[in-house]
Coordinates of C-alpha atoms in Angstrom, one line a residue:
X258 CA 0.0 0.0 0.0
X259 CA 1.3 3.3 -0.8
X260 CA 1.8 6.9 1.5
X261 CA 1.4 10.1 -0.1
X262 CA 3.9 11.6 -1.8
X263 CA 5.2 7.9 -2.9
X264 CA 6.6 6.1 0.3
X265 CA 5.4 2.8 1.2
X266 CA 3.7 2.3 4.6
X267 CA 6.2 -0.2 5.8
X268 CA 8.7 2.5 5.1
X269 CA 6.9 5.0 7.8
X270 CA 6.6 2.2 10.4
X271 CA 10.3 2.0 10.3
X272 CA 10.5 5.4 10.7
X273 CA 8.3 5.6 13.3
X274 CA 9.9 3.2 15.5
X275 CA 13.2 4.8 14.9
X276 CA 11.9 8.0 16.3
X277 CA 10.4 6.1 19.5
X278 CA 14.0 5.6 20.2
X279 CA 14.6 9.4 21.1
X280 CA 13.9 11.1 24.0
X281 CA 11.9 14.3 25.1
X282 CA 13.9 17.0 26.3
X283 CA 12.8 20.0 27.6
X284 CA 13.4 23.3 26.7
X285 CA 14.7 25.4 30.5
X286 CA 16.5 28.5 30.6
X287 CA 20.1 27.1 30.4
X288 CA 19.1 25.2 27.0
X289 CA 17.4 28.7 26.0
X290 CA 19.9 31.1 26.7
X291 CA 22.8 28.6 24.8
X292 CA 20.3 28.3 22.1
X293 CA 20.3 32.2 22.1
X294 CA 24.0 32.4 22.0
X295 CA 24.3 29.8 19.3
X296 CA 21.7 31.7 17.3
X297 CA 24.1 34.5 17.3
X298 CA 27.5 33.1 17.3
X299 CA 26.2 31.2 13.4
X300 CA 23.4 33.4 12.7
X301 CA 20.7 30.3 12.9
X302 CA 17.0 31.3 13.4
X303 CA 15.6 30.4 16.6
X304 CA 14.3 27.2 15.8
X305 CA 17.3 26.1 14.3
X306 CA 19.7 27.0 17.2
X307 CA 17.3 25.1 19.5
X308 CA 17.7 22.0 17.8
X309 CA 21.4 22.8 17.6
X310 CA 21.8 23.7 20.9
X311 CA 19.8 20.3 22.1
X312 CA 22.3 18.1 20.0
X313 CA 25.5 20.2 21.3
X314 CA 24.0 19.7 25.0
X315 CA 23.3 15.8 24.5
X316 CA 27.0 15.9 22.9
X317 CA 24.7 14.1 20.0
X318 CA 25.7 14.6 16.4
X319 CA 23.1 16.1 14.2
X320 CA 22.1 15.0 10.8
X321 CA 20.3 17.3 8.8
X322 CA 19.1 18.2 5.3
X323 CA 19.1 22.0 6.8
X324 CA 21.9 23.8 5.1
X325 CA 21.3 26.3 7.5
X326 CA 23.5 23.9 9.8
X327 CA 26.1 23.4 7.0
X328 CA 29.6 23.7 8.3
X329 CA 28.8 23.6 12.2
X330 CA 30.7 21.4 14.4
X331 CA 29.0 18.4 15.2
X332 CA 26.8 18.4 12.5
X333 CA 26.5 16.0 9.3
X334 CA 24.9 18.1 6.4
X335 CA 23.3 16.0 3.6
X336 CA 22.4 18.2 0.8
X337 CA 19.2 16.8 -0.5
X338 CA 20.4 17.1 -4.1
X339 CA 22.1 13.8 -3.2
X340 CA 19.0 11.8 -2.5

């Protein structure tokens, strides 16, 4: 059976059960206020240094299709041309 936009429903239950690997984490003043500094430091918007910010605090690496995260450290930019 077939998702819109052409995936295939077995391919969004892997997904999904990747994603239930994560973990919630929320967003307090310290995460904030780094996500703030980080926002300035690369110019990122907002949302962007929040993610950022999370991944740098977890001492995660981040995978992204963003290029506004190209060239960060930590960070594994996949342009989507390449898919």
């Amino acid at each position: 059976q077939s998702c819109p936009g052409g995936c295939q429903e077995n391919d969004g239950i892997a997904c999904l059960a990747v994603m239930q690997q994560g973990r919630t984490v929320a967003i307090d003043a310290a995460l904030a206020l780094f996500a703030a500094q980080l926002s300035l430091r690369h110019k990122l918007p907002m949302a962007d240094s929040l993610i950022y910010a999370t991944a740098r605090q977890a001492q995660a690496d981040l995978w992204t299709m963003d290029a506004d995260f190209q060239g960060l450290p930590g960070v594994h930019y996949v342009p989507k041309t390449l898919l």
